[in-house]
Tab-separated table of C-alpha atoms and ligand atoms in Angstrom:
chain	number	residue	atom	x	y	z
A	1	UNK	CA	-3.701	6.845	3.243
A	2	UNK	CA	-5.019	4.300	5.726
A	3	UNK	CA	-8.670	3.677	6.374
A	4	UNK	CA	-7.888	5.871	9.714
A	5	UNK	CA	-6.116	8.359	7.483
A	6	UNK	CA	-5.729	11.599	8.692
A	7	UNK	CA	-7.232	13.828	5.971
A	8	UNK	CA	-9.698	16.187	7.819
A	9	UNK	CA	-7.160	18.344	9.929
A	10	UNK	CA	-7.341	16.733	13.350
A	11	UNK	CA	-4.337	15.695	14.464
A	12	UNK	CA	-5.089	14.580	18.075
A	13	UNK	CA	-3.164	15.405	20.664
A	14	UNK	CA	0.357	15.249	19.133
A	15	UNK	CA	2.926	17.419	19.889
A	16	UNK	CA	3.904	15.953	16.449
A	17	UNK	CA	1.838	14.800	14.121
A	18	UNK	CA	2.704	12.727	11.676
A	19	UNK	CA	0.857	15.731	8.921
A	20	UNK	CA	-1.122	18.340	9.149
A	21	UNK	CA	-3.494	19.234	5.586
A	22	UNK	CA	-4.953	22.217	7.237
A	23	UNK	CA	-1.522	24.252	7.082
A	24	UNK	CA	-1.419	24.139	2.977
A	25	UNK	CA	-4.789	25.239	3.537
A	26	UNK	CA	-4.143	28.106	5.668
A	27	UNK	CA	-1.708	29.179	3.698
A	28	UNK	CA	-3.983	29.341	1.044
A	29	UNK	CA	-7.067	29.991	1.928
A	30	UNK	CA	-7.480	33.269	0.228
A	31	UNK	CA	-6.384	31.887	-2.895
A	32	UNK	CA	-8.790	28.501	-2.821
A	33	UNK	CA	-11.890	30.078	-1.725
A	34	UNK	CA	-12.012	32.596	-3.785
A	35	UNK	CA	-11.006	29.994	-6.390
A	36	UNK	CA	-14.008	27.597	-5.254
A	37	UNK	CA	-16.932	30.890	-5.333
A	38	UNK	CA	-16.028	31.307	-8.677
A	39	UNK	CA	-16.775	28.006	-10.094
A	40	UNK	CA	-19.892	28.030	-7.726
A	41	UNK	CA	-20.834	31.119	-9.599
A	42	UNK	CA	-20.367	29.460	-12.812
A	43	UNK	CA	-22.868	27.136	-12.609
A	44	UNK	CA	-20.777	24.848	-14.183
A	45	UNK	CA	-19.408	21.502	-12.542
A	46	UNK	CA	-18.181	18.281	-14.015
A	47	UNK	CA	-16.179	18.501	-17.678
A	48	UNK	CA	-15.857	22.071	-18.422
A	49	UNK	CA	-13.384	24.919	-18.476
A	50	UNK	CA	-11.698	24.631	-14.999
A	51	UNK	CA	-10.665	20.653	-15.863
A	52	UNK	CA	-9.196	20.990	-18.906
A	53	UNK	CA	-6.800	24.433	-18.116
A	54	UNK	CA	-5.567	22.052	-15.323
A	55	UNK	CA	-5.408	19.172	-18.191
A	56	UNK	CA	-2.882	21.518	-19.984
A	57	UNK	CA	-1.349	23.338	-17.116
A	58	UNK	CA	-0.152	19.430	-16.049
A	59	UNK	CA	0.492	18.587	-19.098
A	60	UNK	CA	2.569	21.384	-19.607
A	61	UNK	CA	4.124	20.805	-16.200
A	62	UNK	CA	5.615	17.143	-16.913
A	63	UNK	CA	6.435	18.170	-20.471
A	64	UNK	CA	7.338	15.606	-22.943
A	65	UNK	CA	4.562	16.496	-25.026
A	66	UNK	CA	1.548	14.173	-22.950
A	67	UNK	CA	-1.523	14.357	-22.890
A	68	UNK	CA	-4.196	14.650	-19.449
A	69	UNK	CA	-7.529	13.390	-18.389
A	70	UNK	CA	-8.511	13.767	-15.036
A	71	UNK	CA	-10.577	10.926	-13.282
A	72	UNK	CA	-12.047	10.434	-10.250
A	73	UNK	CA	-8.956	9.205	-8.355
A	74	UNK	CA	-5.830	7.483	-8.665
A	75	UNK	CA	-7.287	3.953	-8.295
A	76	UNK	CA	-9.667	5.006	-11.327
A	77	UNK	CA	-6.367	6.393	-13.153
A	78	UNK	CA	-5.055	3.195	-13.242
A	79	UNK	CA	-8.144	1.007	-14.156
A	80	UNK	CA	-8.821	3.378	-16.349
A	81	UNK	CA	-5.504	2.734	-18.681
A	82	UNK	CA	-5.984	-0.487	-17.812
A	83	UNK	CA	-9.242	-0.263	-19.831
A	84	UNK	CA	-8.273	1.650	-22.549
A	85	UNK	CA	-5.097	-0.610	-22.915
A	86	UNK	CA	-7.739	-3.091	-23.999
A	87	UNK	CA	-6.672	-5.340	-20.933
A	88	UNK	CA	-9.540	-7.477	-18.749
A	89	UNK	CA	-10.415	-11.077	-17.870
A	90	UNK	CA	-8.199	-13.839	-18.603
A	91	UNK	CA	-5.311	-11.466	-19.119
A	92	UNK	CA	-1.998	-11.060	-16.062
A	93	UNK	CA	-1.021	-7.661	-15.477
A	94	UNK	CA	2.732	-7.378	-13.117
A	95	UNK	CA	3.154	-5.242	-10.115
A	96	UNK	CA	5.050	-5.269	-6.777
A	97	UNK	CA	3.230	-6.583	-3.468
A	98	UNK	CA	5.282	-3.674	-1.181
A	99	UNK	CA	2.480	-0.892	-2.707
A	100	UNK	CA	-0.696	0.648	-1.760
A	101	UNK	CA	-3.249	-1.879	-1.881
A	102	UNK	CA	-5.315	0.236	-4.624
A	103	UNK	CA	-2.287	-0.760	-6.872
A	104	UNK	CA	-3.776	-4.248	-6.777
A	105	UNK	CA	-7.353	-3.497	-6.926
A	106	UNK	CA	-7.443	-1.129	-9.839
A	107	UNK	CA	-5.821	-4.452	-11.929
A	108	UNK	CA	-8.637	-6.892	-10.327
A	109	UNK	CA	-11.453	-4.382	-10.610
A	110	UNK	CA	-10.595	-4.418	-14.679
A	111	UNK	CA	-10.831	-8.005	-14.393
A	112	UNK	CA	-7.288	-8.830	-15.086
A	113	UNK	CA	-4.917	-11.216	-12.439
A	114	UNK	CA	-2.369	-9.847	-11.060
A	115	UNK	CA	1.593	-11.495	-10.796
A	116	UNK	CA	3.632	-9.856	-8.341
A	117	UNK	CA	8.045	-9.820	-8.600
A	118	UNK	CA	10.070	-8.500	-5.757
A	119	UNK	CA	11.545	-5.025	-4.865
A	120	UNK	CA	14.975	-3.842	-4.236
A	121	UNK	CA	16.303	-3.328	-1.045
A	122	UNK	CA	18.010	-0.214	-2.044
A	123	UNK	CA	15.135	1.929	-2.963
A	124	UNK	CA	11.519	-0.322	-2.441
A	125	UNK	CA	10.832	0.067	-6.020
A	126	UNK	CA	10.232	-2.601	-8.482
A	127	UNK	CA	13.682	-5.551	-8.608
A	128	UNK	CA	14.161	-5.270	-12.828
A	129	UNK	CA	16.384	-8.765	-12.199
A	130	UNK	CA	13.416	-10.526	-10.049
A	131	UNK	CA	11.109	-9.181	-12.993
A	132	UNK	CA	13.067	-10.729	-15.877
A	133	UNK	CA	13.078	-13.613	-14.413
A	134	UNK	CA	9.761	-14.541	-13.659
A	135	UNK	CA	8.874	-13.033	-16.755
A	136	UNK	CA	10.138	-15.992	-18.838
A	137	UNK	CA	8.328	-18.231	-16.245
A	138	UNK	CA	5.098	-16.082	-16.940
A	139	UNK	CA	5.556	-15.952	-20.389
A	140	UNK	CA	5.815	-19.800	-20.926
A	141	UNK	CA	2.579	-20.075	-19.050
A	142	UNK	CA	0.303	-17.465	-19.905
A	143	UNK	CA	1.936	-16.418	-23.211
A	144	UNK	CA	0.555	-12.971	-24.610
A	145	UNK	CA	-1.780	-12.649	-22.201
A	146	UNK	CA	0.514	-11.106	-19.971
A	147	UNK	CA	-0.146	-7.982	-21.174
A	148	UNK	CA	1.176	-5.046	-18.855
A	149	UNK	CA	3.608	-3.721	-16.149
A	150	UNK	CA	2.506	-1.293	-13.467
A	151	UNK	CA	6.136	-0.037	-11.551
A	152	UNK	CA	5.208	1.916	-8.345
A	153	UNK	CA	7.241	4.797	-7.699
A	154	UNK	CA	6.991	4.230	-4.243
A	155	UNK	CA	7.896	7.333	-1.533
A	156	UNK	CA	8.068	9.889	-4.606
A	157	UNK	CA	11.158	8.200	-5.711
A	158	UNK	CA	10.830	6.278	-9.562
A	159	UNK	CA	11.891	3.066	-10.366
A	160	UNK	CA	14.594	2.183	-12.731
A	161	UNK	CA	12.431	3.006	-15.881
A	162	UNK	CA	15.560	2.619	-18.000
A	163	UNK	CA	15.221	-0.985	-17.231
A	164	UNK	CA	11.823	-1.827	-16.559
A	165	UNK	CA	11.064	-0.281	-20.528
A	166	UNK	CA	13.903	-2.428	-21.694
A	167	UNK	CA	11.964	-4.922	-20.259
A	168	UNK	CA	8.749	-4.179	-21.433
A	169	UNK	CA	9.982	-4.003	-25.252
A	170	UNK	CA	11.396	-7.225	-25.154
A	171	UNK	CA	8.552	-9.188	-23.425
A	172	UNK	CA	5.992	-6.921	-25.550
A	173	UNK	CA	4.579	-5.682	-22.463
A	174	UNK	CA	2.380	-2.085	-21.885
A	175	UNK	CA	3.742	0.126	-19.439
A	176	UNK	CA	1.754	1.836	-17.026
A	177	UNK	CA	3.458	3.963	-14.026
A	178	UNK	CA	1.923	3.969	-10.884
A	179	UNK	CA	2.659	7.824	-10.002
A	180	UNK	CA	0.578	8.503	-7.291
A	181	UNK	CA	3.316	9.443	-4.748
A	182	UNK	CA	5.615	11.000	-7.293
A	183	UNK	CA	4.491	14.231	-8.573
A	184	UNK	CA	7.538	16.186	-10.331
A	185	UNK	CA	9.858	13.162	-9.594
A	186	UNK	CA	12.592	12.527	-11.520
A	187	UNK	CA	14.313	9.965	-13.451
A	188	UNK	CA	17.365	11.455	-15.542
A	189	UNK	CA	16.023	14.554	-16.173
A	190	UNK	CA	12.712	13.581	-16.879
A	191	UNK	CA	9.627	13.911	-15.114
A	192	UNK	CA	7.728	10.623	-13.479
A	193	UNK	CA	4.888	10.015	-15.921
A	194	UNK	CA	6.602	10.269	-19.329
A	195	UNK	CA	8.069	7.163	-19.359
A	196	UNK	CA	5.594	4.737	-19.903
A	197	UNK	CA	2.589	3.994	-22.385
A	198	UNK	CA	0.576	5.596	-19.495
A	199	UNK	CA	0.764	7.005	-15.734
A	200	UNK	CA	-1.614	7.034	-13.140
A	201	UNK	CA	-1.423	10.102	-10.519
A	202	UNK	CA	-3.273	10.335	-7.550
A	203	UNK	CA	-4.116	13.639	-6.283
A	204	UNK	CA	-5.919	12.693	-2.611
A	205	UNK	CA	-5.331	15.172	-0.271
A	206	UNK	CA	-2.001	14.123	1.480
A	207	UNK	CA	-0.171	13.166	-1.908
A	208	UNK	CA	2.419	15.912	-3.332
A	209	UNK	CA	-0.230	17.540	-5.306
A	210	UNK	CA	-3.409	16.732	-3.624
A	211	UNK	CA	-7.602	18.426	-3.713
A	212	UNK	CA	-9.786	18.392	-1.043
A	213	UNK	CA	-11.853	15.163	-2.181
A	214	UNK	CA	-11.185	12.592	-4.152
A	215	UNK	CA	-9.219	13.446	-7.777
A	216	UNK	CA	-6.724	11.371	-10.145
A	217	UNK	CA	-4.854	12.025	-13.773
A	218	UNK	CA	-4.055	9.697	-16.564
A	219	UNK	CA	-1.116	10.784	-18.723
A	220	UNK	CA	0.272	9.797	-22.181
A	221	UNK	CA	2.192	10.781	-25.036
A	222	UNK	CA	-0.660	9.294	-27.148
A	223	UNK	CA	-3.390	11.550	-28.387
A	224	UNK	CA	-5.774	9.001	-29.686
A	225	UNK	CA	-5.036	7.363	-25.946
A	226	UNK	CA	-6.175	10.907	-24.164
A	227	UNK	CA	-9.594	10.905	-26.064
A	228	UNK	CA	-10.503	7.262	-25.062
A	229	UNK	CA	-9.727	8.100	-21.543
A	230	UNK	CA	-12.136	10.953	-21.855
A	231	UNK	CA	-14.594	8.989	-23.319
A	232	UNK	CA	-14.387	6.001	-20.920
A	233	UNK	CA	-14.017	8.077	-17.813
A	234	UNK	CA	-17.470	10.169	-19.266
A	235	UNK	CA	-19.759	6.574	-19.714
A	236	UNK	CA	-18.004	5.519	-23.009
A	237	UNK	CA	-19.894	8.778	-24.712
A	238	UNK	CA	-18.022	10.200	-27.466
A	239	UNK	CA	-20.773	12.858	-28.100
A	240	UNK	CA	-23.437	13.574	-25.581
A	241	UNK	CA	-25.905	10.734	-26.188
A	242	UNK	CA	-24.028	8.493	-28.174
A	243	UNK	CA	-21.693	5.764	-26.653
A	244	UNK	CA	-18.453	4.668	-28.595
A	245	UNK	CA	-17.272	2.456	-25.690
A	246	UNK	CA	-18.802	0.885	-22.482
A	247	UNK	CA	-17.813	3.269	-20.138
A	248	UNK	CA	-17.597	4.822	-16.195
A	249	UNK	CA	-18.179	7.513	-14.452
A	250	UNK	CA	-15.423	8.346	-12.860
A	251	UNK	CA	-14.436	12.461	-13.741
A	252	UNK	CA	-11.847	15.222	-11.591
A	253	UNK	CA	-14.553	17.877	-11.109
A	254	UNK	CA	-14.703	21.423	-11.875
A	255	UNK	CA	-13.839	22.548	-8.216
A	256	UNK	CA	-11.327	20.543	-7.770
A	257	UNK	CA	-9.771	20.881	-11.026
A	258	UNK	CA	-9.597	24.454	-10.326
A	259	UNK	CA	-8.063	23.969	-6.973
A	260	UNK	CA	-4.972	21.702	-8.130
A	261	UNK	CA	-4.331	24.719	-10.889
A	262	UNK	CA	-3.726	26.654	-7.979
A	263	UNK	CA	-2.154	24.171	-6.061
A	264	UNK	CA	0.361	22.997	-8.947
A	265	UNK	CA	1.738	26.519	-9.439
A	266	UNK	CA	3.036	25.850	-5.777
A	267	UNK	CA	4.272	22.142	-6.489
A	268	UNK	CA	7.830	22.838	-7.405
A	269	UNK	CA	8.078	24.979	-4.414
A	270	UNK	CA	6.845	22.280	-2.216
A	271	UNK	CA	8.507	19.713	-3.349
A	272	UNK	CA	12.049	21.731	-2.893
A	273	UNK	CA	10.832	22.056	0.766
A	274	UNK	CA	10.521	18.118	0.960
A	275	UNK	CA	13.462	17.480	-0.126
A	276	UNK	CA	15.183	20.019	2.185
A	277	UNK	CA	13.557	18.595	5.447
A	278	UNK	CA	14.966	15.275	4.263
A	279	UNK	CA	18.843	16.259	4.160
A	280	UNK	CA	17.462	17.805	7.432
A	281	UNK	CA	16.694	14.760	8.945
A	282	UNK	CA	19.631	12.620	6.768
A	283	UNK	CA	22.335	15.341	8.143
A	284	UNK	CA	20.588	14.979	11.880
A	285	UNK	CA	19.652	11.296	12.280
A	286	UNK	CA	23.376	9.711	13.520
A	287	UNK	CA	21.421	7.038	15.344
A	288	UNK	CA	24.079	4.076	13.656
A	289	UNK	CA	20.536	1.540	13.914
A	290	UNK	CA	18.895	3.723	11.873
A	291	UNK	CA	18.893	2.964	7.817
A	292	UNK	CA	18.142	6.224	6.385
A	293	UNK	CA	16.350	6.382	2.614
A	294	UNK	CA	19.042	6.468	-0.451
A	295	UNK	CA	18.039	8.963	-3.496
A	296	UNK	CA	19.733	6.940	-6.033
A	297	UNK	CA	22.146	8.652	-8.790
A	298	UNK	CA	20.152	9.915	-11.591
A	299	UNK	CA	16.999	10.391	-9.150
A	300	UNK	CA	14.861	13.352	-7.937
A	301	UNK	CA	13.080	11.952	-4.922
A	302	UNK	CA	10.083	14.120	-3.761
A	303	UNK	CA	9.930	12.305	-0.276
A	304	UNK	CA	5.869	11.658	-0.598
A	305	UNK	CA	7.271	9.852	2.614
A	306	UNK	CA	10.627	9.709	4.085
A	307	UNK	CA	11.150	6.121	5.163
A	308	UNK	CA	13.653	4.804	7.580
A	309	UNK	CA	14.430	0.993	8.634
A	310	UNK	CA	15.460	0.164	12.113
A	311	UNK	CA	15.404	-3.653	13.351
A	312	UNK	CA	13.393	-3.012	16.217
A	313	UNK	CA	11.029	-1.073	14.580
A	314	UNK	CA	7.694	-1.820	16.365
A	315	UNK	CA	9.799	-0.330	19.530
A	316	UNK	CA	10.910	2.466	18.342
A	317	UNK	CA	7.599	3.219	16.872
A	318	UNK	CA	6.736	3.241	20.534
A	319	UNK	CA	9.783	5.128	21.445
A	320	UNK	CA	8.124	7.667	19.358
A	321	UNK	CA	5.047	8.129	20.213
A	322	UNK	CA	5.825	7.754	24.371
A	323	UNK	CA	7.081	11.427	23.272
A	324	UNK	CA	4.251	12.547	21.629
A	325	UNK	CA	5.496	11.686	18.040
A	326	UNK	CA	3.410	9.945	15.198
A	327	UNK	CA	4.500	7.611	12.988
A	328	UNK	CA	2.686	5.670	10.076
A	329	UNK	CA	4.146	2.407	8.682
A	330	UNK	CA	3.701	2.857	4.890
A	331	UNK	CA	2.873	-0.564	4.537
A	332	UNK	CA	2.376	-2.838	7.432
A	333	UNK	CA	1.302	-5.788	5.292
A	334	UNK	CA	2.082	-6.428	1.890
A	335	UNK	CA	-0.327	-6.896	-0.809
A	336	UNK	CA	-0.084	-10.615	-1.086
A	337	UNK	CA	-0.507	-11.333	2.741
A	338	UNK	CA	-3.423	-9.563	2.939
A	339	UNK	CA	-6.908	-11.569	3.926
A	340	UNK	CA	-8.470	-9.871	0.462
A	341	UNK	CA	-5.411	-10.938	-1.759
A	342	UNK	CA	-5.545	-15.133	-0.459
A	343	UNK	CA	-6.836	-15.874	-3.447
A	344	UNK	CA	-3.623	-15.044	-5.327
A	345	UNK	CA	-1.928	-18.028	-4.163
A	346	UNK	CA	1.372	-16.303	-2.581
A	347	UNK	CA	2.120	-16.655	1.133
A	348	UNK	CA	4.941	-15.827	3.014
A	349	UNK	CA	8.283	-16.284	2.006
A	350	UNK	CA	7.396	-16.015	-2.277
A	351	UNK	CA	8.885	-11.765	-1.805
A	352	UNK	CA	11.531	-12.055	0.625
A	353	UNK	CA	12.714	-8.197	0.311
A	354	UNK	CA	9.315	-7.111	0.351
A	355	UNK	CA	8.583	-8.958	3.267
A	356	UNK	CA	11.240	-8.230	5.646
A	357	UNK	CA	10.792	-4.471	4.665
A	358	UNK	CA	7.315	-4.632	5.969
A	359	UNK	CA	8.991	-5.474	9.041
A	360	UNK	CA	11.430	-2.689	9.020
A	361	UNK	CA	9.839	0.527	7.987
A	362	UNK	CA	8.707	3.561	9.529
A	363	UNK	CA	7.418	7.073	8.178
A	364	UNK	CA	8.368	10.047	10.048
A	365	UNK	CA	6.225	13.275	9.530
A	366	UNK	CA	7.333	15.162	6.696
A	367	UNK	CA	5.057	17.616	4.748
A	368	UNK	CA	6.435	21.320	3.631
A	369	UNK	CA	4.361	23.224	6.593
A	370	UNK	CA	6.184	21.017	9.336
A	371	UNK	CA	7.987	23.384	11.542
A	372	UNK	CA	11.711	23.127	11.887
A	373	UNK	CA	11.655	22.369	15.853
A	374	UNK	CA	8.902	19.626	14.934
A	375	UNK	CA	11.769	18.093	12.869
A	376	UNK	CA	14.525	18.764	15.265
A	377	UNK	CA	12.170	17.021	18.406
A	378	UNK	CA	12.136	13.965	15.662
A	379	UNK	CA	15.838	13.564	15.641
A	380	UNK	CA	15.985	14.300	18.842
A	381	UNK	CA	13.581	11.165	20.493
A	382	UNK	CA	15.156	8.698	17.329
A	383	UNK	CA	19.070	9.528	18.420
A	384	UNK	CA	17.844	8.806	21.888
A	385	UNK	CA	16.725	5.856	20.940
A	386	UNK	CA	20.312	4.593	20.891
A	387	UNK	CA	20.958	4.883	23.716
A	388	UNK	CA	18.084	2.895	25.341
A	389	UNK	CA	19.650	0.030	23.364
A	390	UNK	CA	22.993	0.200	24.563
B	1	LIG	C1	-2.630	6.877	-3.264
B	1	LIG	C2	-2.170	5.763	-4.113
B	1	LIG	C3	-3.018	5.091	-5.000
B	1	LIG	C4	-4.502	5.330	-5.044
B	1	LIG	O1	-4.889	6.640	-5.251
B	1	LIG	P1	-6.375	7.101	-4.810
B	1	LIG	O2	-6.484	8.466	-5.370
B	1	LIG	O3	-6.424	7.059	-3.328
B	1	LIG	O4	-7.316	6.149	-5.439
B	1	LIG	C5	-2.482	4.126	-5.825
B	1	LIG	N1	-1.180	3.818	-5.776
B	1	LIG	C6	-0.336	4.417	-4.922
B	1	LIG	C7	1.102	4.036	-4.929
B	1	LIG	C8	-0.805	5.402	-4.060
B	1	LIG	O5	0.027	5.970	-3.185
C-alpha cells in the first residue's frame, strides 16, 4: 500500500511479517506460469481474449447483471467513472478523508474538487448523518455541481449503501463505490460493487484479488456505461482509428487478466480464510485496551485488513515489533492533513472521528497463507501488552 509497500516478497527479518505475496504465489505457481507461457505464446497482449473472459468471469462473480472493463489500476477505475460520469472542472465530487490517498487523487486528477464528511466510529466507513448534513450546506453553495459520491468500503467491510443511495437520490447525486479493499464483500446479500451507478476495484497485488503489476475494474449495471469505459480507457477510440471521446490509456493487460481468472476462482476460498483468522484473533485478543473491529449486522467483511484501536497505539506498535512483529497503520494521516491536500482548506479538527482514528489504529498481519502459530505469537505479544500497563 505505502510507498515502502511490501509487494516483492521480502519480508525482512520478521519472525512475523505483516504479509507475505510470495505464499499465494507458491501455492500457485504451477497454475500462473503455465497460465502466463500461454499468453506469451499467443502473441497477443493488451485488449484481447484473456481480458474480456475475466470481464465476464467478474461479472458473473458479483452478479446483479453488471457489466466489466478492466483498467490499468484502481486509481484509473475511479477517474475513469469519474470521466465517463461526465464529471471535471468546476464540479465537487464527496468522499471521506480516513481513505487511501488515491481516493482523493483519482477525483483531482479528473479535475473535479473534492468535499470530504466524516466517518463512523463504529465501522470507519462513510457517517450517512455527517453526509446529509453538509450536503444541504454544499448544495446551497455549489448547487448541481455537486455531482457525485465516492463511499470507501474501507478494510473489506461496505458502507451503509442503504443510506448513502437514499442519499444520493434525494440530492441527485452519482454513486460511485470505492471497492478496492472489498472484493466479494457484502451488504445484505449483495455483493460490494452493485450498488452504485459505478465501482472502482483495485486489484494491486496485496488487495483480496490482486495481479502481479498494476490492474483495476470498473463495474456497472449500465451497458451503454461499460462501452464508454472501454472506449475511454482505449484513447477515446470506438473503432481502431477513429476517436468518439478524448480518451487514456490506461488497460488490465492480457497477462494479467489471465492471472486474476485464475486467481478469482480461488477468491471465495480466500476470503473464507480471512474471515476465519479474524474470529481467530477476535476469540484470542482479551487484552480489555484493545478495541477489536465490529462486522456490522447485515455485513460480510472480507478483512482486506483487520484493524484494532488501542490508546497507546504508537507503543504498542513498538510492543510489537520489539518481538519481531510488523504492523502497518492503515492510515497514519488523513487525506486532508496531508502536505499535498493544503490546498483543500481543512485542517485539524473539521473530521473529528477521522482524526482521532488516525491516532488509534493498527493493522495486524492477516492474509490467508499466514500460519496459525504466526497468529497465535500475535495474540500472544498484544495480551502481554496488558500487562506492561498495569
Ligand atoms: C488500493 C486502493 C486504491 C487505489 O488502487 P490502485 O490500484 O493502487 O490504484 C484506491 N482506494 C482504496 C480504498 C484502495 O485501497
Amino acid at each position: 500500500m505505502s510507498t515502502t509497500g511490501n509487494t516483492g516478497g521480502t519480508t525482512g527479518n520478521w519472525m512475523v511479517p505483516f504479509r507475505d505475496p510470495r505464499r499465494e504465489y507458491l501455492e500457485l505457481t504451477d497454475e500462473l506460469e503455465r497460465t502466463i507461457a500461454r499468453v506469451m505464446e499467443s502473441g497477443w497482449y493488451i485488449l484481447g481474449s484473456r481480458l474480456e473472459e475475466f470481464e465476464n468471469a467478474f461479472s458473473e462473480y458479483l452478479g446483479e447483471g453488471v457489466f466489466c472493463a478492466g483498467v490499468g489500476s484502481g486509481t484509473e477505475a475511479i477517474h475513469l467513472s469519474l470521466l465517463a460520469s461526465g464529471v471535471g472542472p468546476g464540479d465537487f465530487v464527496i468522499t471521506v478523508p480516513n481513505t487511501a490517498v488515491p481516493t482523493v487523487a483519482a477525483i483531482v486528477s479528473a479535475g473535479a474538487t473534492p468535499l470530504l464528511c466524516d466517518v463512523k466510529e463504529e465501522d470507519f466507513t462513510m457517517d450517512t448523518a455527517d453526509l446529509e448534513e453538509r450536503l444541504s450546506g454544499w448544495k446551497r453553495k455549489y448547487g448541481s455541481k455537486v455531482k457525485a459520491v465516492i463511499p470507501v468500503h474501507l478494510y473489506g467491510q461496505t458502507a451503509q449503501m442503504d443510506e448513502i443511495l437514499r442519499i444520493a437520490r434525494e440530492f441527485d447525486l452519482i454513486v460511485i463505490e470505492d471497492a478496492c479493499q472489498a472484493h466479494g464483500a457484502g451488504f445484505l446479500g449483495r455483493k460490494a460493487g452493485t450498488f452504485g451507478d459505478l465501482a472502482a476495484f483495485s486489484f494491486y497485488p496485496t488487495k483480496n484479488l490482486g495481479c502481479y503489476g498494476d490492474g483495476g475494474m470498473v463495474v456497472t449495471r449500465n451497458r451503454d456505461m461499460a462501452d464508454k469505459l472501454k472506449m475511454l480507457r482505449n484513447y477515446g477510440q470506438e473503432q481502431r482509428y477513429y476517436f468518439t471521446l478524448k480518451g487514456v490509456n490506461s488497460r488490465l493487460d492480457e497477462i494479467q487478466a489471465a492471472m486474476l481468472r485464475v486467481k478469482l476462482r480461488y477468491l471465495d476460498e480466500w476470503n473464507q480464510k480471512r474471515r476465519h483468522l479474524a474470529s481467530v484473533y477476535n476469540r484470542g485478543i482479551v487484552n480489555p485496551s484493545i478495541r477489536k473491529p465490529v462486522e456490522l449486522s447485515g455485513r460480510r467483511h472480507v478483512y482486506h485488513l483487520y484493524v484494532i484501536r488501542h490508546p497507546e497505539r504508537d507503543s504498542l506498535m513498538k510492543h510489537l515489533e520489539k518481538h519481531g512483529i510488523q504492523t502497518l497503520i492503515h492510515y497514519p494521516v488523513p487525506v486532508h492533513l496531508q502536505k499535498a491536500y493544503r490546498d483543500l482548506g481543512l485542517g485539524r479538527g473539521c473530521f473529528p472521528v477521522a482524526e482521532a482514528l488516525a491516532e488509534e489504529i493498527l493493522s495486524l498481519p492477516l492474509y490467508p497463507q499466514i500460519r496459525h502459530d504466526e497468529i497465535e505469537r500475535v495474540i500472544e505479544v498484544l495480551n502481554e501488552f496488558q500487562d506492561i500497563l498495569v
